[in-house]
């Protein structure tokens, strides 16, 4: 489960940095593209395909959740919001958010096991 959460977190951070890079303007993007060729990429094609497949499976899981639970999940694991922030946003208690996230993680683990994704 921690491996999956790490993947979700890394995807979240990549999206965050991509968004932030767009706000900075073109000169930073050009500079990063210039240096990109000097940095070795340790990922293989198989890793990329596996990550895309896992993302597709996670998207399928998110489609099974209610809208409220999906928002809670994404606010926590995509935006890295605290329980307190999520509770204020949704209008629930922190304890309720915590319990829901625990149940959602359990459902996700079961969903991944059914699809033979090793957690």
PDB file of N, CA and C in Angstrom, residues 31-84:
ATOM      1  N   UNK A  31      15.222  26.818 -19.933  1.00  0.00           N
ATOM      2  CA  UNK A  31      16.421  26.456 -19.184  1.00  0.00           C
ATOM      3  C   UNK A  31      16.352  25.007 -18.716  1.00  0.00           C
ATOM      4  N   UNK A  32      15.194  24.602 -18.237  1.00  0.00           N
ATOM      5  CA  UNK A  32      15.045  23.222 -17.791  1.00  0.00           C
ATOM      6  C   UNK A  32      15.151  22.240 -18.954  1.00  0.00           C
ATOM      7  N   UNK A  33      14.616  22.607 -20.100  1.00  0.00           N
ATOM      8  CA  UNK A  33      14.715  21.731 -21.273  1.00  0.00           C
ATOM      9  C   UNK A  33      16.163  21.598 -21.730  1.00  0.00           C
ATOM     10  N   UNK A  34      16.934  22.666 -21.601  1.00  0.00           N
ATOM     11  CA  UNK A  34      18.341  22.603 -21.989  1.00  0.00           C
ATOM     12  C   UNK A  34      19.120  21.647 -21.101  1.00  0.00           C
ATOM     13  N   UNK A  35      18.879  21.695 -19.814  1.00  0.00           N
ATOM     14  CA  UNK A  35      19.633  20.865 -18.874  1.00  0.00           C
ATOM     15  C   UNK A  35      19.121  19.427 -18.855  1.00  0.00           C
ATOM     16  N   UNK A  36      17.874  19.220 -19.282  1.00  0.00           N
ATOM     17  CA  UNK A  36      17.257  17.909 -19.250  1.00  0.00           C
ATOM     18  C   UNK A  36      18.077  16.868 -20.012  1.00  0.00           C
ATOM     19  N   UNK A  37      18.691  17.273 -21.100  1.00  0.00           N
ATOM     20  CA  UNK A  37      19.487  16.346 -21.898  1.00  0.00           C
ATOM     21  C   UNK A  37      20.737  15.867 -21.174  1.00  0.00           C
ATOM     22  N   UNK A  38      21.178  16.572 -20.164  1.00  0.00           N
ATOM     23  CA  UNK A  38      22.380  16.201 -19.424  1.00  0.00           C
ATOM     24  C   UNK A  38      22.099  15.239 -18.270  1.00  0.00           C
ATOM     25  N   UNK A  39      20.856  15.135 -17.890  1.00  0.00           N
ATOM     26  CA  UNK A  39      20.491  14.306 -16.742  1.00  0.00           C
ATOM     27  C   UNK A  39      20.029  12.944 -17.237  1.00  0.00           C
ATOM     28  N   UNK A  40      20.630  11.911 -16.706  1.00  0.00           N
ATOM     29  CA  UNK A  40      20.264  10.555 -17.101  1.00  0.00           C
ATOM     30  C   UNK A  40      18.905  10.195 -16.504  1.00  0.00           C
ATOM     31  N   UNK A  41      18.056   9.614 -17.332  1.00  0.00           N
ATOM     32  CA  UNK A  41      16.750   9.159 -16.874  1.00  0.00           C
ATOM     33  C   UNK A  41      16.865   7.687 -16.516  1.00  0.00           C
ATOM     34  N   UNK A  42      16.589   7.366 -15.255  1.00  0.00           N
ATOM     35  CA  UNK A  42      16.749   5.998 -14.788  1.00  0.00           C
ATOM     36  C   UNK A  42      15.526   5.136 -15.071  1.00  0.00           C
ATOM     37  N   UNK A  43      14.483   5.728 -15.580  1.00  0.00           N
ATOM     38  CA  UNK A  43      13.273   4.969 -15.865  1.00  0.00           C
ATOM     39  C   UNK A  43      13.428   4.211 -17.171  1.00  0.00           C
ATOM     40  N   UNK A  44      12.839   3.029 -17.174  1.00  0.00           N
ATOM     41  CA  UNK A  44      12.834   2.241 -18.398  1.00  0.00           C
ATOM     42  C   UNK A  44      11.460   2.347 -19.038  1.00  0.00           C
ATOM     43  N   UNK A  45      11.365   1.853 -20.249  1.00  0.00           N
ATOM     44  CA  UNK A  45      10.089   1.855 -20.949  1.00  0.00           C
ATOM     45  C   UNK A  45       9.070   1.029 -20.167  1.00  0.00           C
ATOM     46  N   UNK A  46       9.527  -0.079 -19.597  1.00  0.00           N
ATOM     47  CA  UNK A  46       8.630  -0.936 -18.814  1.00  0.00           C
ATOM     48  C   UNK A  46       8.080  -0.189 -17.595  1.00  0.00           C
ATOM     49  N   UNK A  47       8.931   0.625 -16.949  1.00  0.00           N
ATOM     50  CA  UNK A  47       8.481   1.418 -15.805  1.00  0.00           C
ATOM     51  C   UNK A  47       7.396   2.407 -16.220  1.00  0.00           C
ATOM     52  N   UNK A  48       7.597   3.058 -17.355  1.00  0.00           N
ATOM     53  CA  UNK A  48       6.623   4.027 -17.848  1.00  0.00           C
ATOM     54  C   UNK A  48       5.297   3.350 -18.178  1.00  0.00           C
ATOM     55  N   UNK A  49       5.362   2.207 -18.834  1.00  0.00           N
ATOM     56  CA  UNK A  49       4.135   1.474 -19.183  1.00  0.00           C
ATOM     57  C   UNK A  49       3.431   1.017 -17.915  1.00  0.00           C
ATOM     58  N   UNK A  50       4.191   0.518 -16.951  1.00  0.00           N
ATOM     59  CA  UNK A  50       3.612   0.075 -15.687  1.00  0.00           C
ATOM     60  C   UNK A  50       2.949   1.219 -14.937  1.00  0.00           C
ATOM     61  N   UNK A  51       3.581   2.382 -14.932  1.00  0.00           N
ATOM     62  CA  UNK A  51       3.020   3.547 -14.250  1.00  0.00           C
ATOM     63  C   UNK A  51       1.732   4.002 -14.926  1.00  0.00           C
ATOM     64  N   UNK A  52       1.706   3.983 -16.262  1.00  0.00           N
ATOM     65  CA  UNK A  52       0.488   4.380 -16.975  1.00  0.00           C
ATOM     66  C   UNK A  52      -0.638   3.387 -16.728  1.00  0.00           C
ATOM     67  N   UNK A  53      -0.310   2.106 -16.694  1.00  0.00           N
ATOM     68  CA  UNK A  53      -1.323   1.086 -16.420  1.00  0.00           C
ATOM     69  C   UNK A  53      -1.865   1.249 -15.008  1.00  0.00           C
ATOM     70  N   UNK A  54      -0.988   1.487 -14.060  1.00  0.00           N
ATOM     71  CA  UNK A  54      -1.419   1.694 -12.676  1.00  0.00           C
ATOM     72  C   UNK A  54      -2.295   2.944 -12.569  1.00  0.00           C
ATOM     73  N   UNK A  55      -1.932   3.991 -13.260  1.00  0.00           N
ATOM     74  CA  UNK A  55      -2.743   5.216 -13.250  1.00  0.00           C
ATOM     75  C   UNK A  55      -4.133   4.935 -13.814  1.00  0.00           C
ATOM     76  N   UNK A  56      -4.204   4.133 -14.870  1.00  0.00           N
ATOM     77  CA  UNK A  56      -5.492   3.776 -15.461  1.00  0.00           C
ATOM     78  C   UNK A  56      -6.343   2.988 -14.466  1.00  0.00           C
ATOM     79  N   UNK A  57      -5.715   2.066 -13.752  1.00  0.00           N
ATOM     80  CA  UNK A  57      -6.427   1.258 -12.762  1.00  0.00           C
ATOM     81  C   UNK A  57      -6.915   2.133 -11.611  1.00  0.00           C
ATOM     82  N   UNK A  58      -6.081   3.057 -11.157  1.00  0.00           N
ATOM     83  CA  UNK A  58      -6.481   3.959 -10.072  1.00  0.00           C
ATOM     84  C   UNK A  58      -7.640   4.847 -10.515  1.00  0.00           C
ATOM     85  N   UNK A  59      -7.597   5.312 -11.759  1.00  0.00           N
ATOM     86  CA  UNK A  59      -8.710   6.104 -12.278  1.00  0.00           C
ATOM     87  C   UNK A  59      -9.998   5.287 -12.260  1.00  0.00           C
ATOM     88  N   UNK A  60      -9.898   4.009 -12.618  1.00  0.00           N
ATOM     89  CA  UNK A  60     -11.063   3.124 -12.563  1.00  0.00           C
ATOM     90  C   UNK A  60     -11.591   2.994 -11.148  1.00  0.00           C
ATOM     91  N   UNK A  61     -10.680   2.885 -10.193  1.00  0.00           N
ATOM     92  CA  UNK A  61     -11.102   2.809  -8.793  1.00  0.00           C
ATOM     93  C   UNK A  61     -11.806   4.089  -8.369  1.00  0.00           C
ATOM     94  N   UNK A  62     -11.248   5.232  -8.736  1.00  0.00           N
ATOM     95  CA  UNK A  62     -11.854   6.508  -8.352  1.00  0.00           C
ATOM     96  C   UNK A  62     -13.267   6.642  -8.916  1.00  0.00           C
ATOM     97  N   UNK A  63     -13.515   6.057 -10.080  1.00  0.00           N
ATOM     98  CA  UNK A  63     -14.853   6.087 -10.662  1.00  0.00           C
ATOM     99  C   UNK A  63     -15.867   5.309  -9.831  1.00  0.00           C
ATOM    100  N   UNK A  64     -15.398   4.372  -9.000  1.00  0.00           N
ATOM    101  CA  UNK A  64     -16.316   3.592  -8.165  1.00  0.00           C
ATOM    102  C   UNK A  64     -16.718   4.332  -6.898  1.00  0.00           C
ATOM    103  N   UNK A  65     -16.017   5.400  -6.562  1.00  0.00           N
ATOM    104  CA  UNK A  65     -16.296   6.148  -5.326  1.00  0.00           C
ATOM    105  C   UNK A  65     -17.414   7.160  -5.537  1.00  0.00           C
ATOM    106  N   UNK A  66     -18.058   7.508  -4.424  1.00  0.00           N
ATOM    107  CA  UNK A  66     -19.021   8.609  -4.484  1.00  0.00           C
ATOM    108  C   UNK A  66     -18.246   9.897  -4.733  1.00  0.00           C
ATOM    109  N   UNK A  67     -18.942  10.911  -5.163  1.00  0.00           N
ATOM    110  CA  UNK A  67     -18.284  12.194  -5.452  1.00  0.00           C
ATOM    111  C   UNK A  67     -17.601  12.731  -4.200  1.00  0.00           C
ATOM    112  N   UNK A  68     -18.279  12.659  -3.067  1.00  0.00           N
ATOM    113  CA  UNK A  68     -17.708  13.188  -1.830  1.00  0.00           C
ATOM    114  C   UNK A  68     -16.440  12.426  -1.432  1.00  0.00           C
ATOM    115  N   UNK A  69     -16.484  11.096  -1.509  1.00  0.00           N
ATOM    116  CA  UNK A  69     -15.302  10.304  -1.170  1.00  0.00           C
ATOM    117  C   UNK A  69     -14.173  10.530  -2.172  1.00  0.00           C
ATOM    118  N   UNK A  70     -14.507  10.725  -3.429  1.00  0.00           N
ATOM    119  CA  UNK A  70     -13.480  11.008  -4.440  1.00  0.00           C
ATOM    120  C   UNK A  70     -12.794  12.338  -4.142  1.00  0.00           C
ATOM    121  N   UNK A  71     -13.580  13.337  -3.755  1.00  0.00           N
ATOM    122  CA  UNK A  71     -13.015  14.648  -3.411  1.00  0.00           C
ATOM    123  C   UNK A  71     -12.094  14.511  -2.204  1.00  0.00           C
ATOM    124  N   UNK A  72     -12.545  13.771  -1.193  1.00  0.00           N
ATOM    125  CA  UNK A  72     -11.722  13.571   0.004  1.00  0.00           C
ATOM    126  C   UNK A  72     -10.406  12.897  -0.368  1.00  0.00           C
ATOM    127  N   UNK A  73     -10.478  11.843  -1.172  1.00  0.00           N
ATOM    128  CA  UNK A  73      -9.278  11.100  -1.586  1.00  0.00           C
ATOM    129  C   UNK A  73      -8.314  12.003  -2.361  1.00  0.00           C
ATOM    130  N   UNK A  74      -8.837  12.727  -3.330  1.00  0.00           N
ATOM    131  CA  UNK A  74      -7.980  13.587  -4.154  1.00  0.00           C
ATOM    132  C   UNK A  74      -7.408  14.754  -3.367  1.00  0.00           C
ATOM    133  N   UNK A  75      -8.204  15.335  -2.475  1.00  0.00           N
ATOM    134  CA  UNK A  75      -7.683  16.440  -1.667  1.00  0.00           C
ATOM    135  C   UNK A  75      -6.538  15.960  -0.789  1.00  0.00           C
ATOM    136  N   UNK A  76      -6.632  14.733  -0.300  1.00  0.00           N
ATOM    137  CA  UNK A  76      -5.578  14.206   0.574  1.00  0.00           C
ATOM    138  C   UNK A  76      -4.355  13.760  -0.222  1.00  0.00           C
ATOM    139  N   UNK A  77      -4.555  12.982  -1.259  1.00  0.00           N
ATOM    140  CA  UNK A  77      -3.413  12.361  -1.934  1.00  0.00           C
ATOM    141  C   UNK A  77      -2.978  13.064  -3.209  1.00  0.00           C
ATOM    142  N   UNK A  78      -3.755  13.962  -3.738  1.00  0.00           N
ATOM    143  CA  UNK A  78      -3.329  14.719  -4.918  1.00  0.00           C
ATOM    144  C   UNK A  78      -2.849  16.098  -4.489  1.00  0.00           C
ATOM    145  N   UNK A  79      -3.635  16.763  -3.631  1.00  0.00           N
ATOM    146  CA  UNK A  79      -3.293  18.109  -3.195  1.00  0.00           C
ATOM    147  C   UNK A  79      -2.562  18.134  -1.864  1.00  0.00           C
ATOM    148  N   UNK A  80      -2.432  16.974  -1.220  1.00  0.00           N
ATOM    149  CA  UNK A  80      -1.726  16.827   0.058  1.00  0.00           C
ATOM    150  C   UNK A  80      -2.321  17.730   1.141  1.00  0.00           C
ATOM    151  N   UNK A  81      -3.647  17.880   1.131  1.00  0.00           N
ATOM    152  CA  UNK A  81      -4.322  18.666   2.165  1.00  0.00           C
ATOM    153  C   UNK A  81      -4.325  17.903   3.479  1.00  0.00           C
ATOM    154  N   UNK A  82      -4.362  18.633   4.582  1.00  0.00           N
ATOM    155  CA  UNK A  82      -4.457  18.018   5.905  1.00  0.00           C
ATOM    156  C   UNK A  82      -5.897  17.585   6.151  1.00  0.00           C
ATOM    157  N   UNK A  83      -6.079  16.718   7.141  1.00  0.00           N
ATOM    158  CA  UNK A  83      -7.431  16.306   7.521  1.00  0.00           C
ATOM    159  C   UNK A  83      -8.267  17.524   7.894  1.00  0.00           C
ATOM    160  N   UNK A  84      -7.643  18.455   8.578  1.00  0.00           N
ATOM    161  CA  UNK A  84      -8.344  19.665   9.011  1.00  0.00           C
ATOM    162  C   UNK A  84      -8.836  20.467   7.807  1.00  0.00           C
TER     163      UNK A  84
END
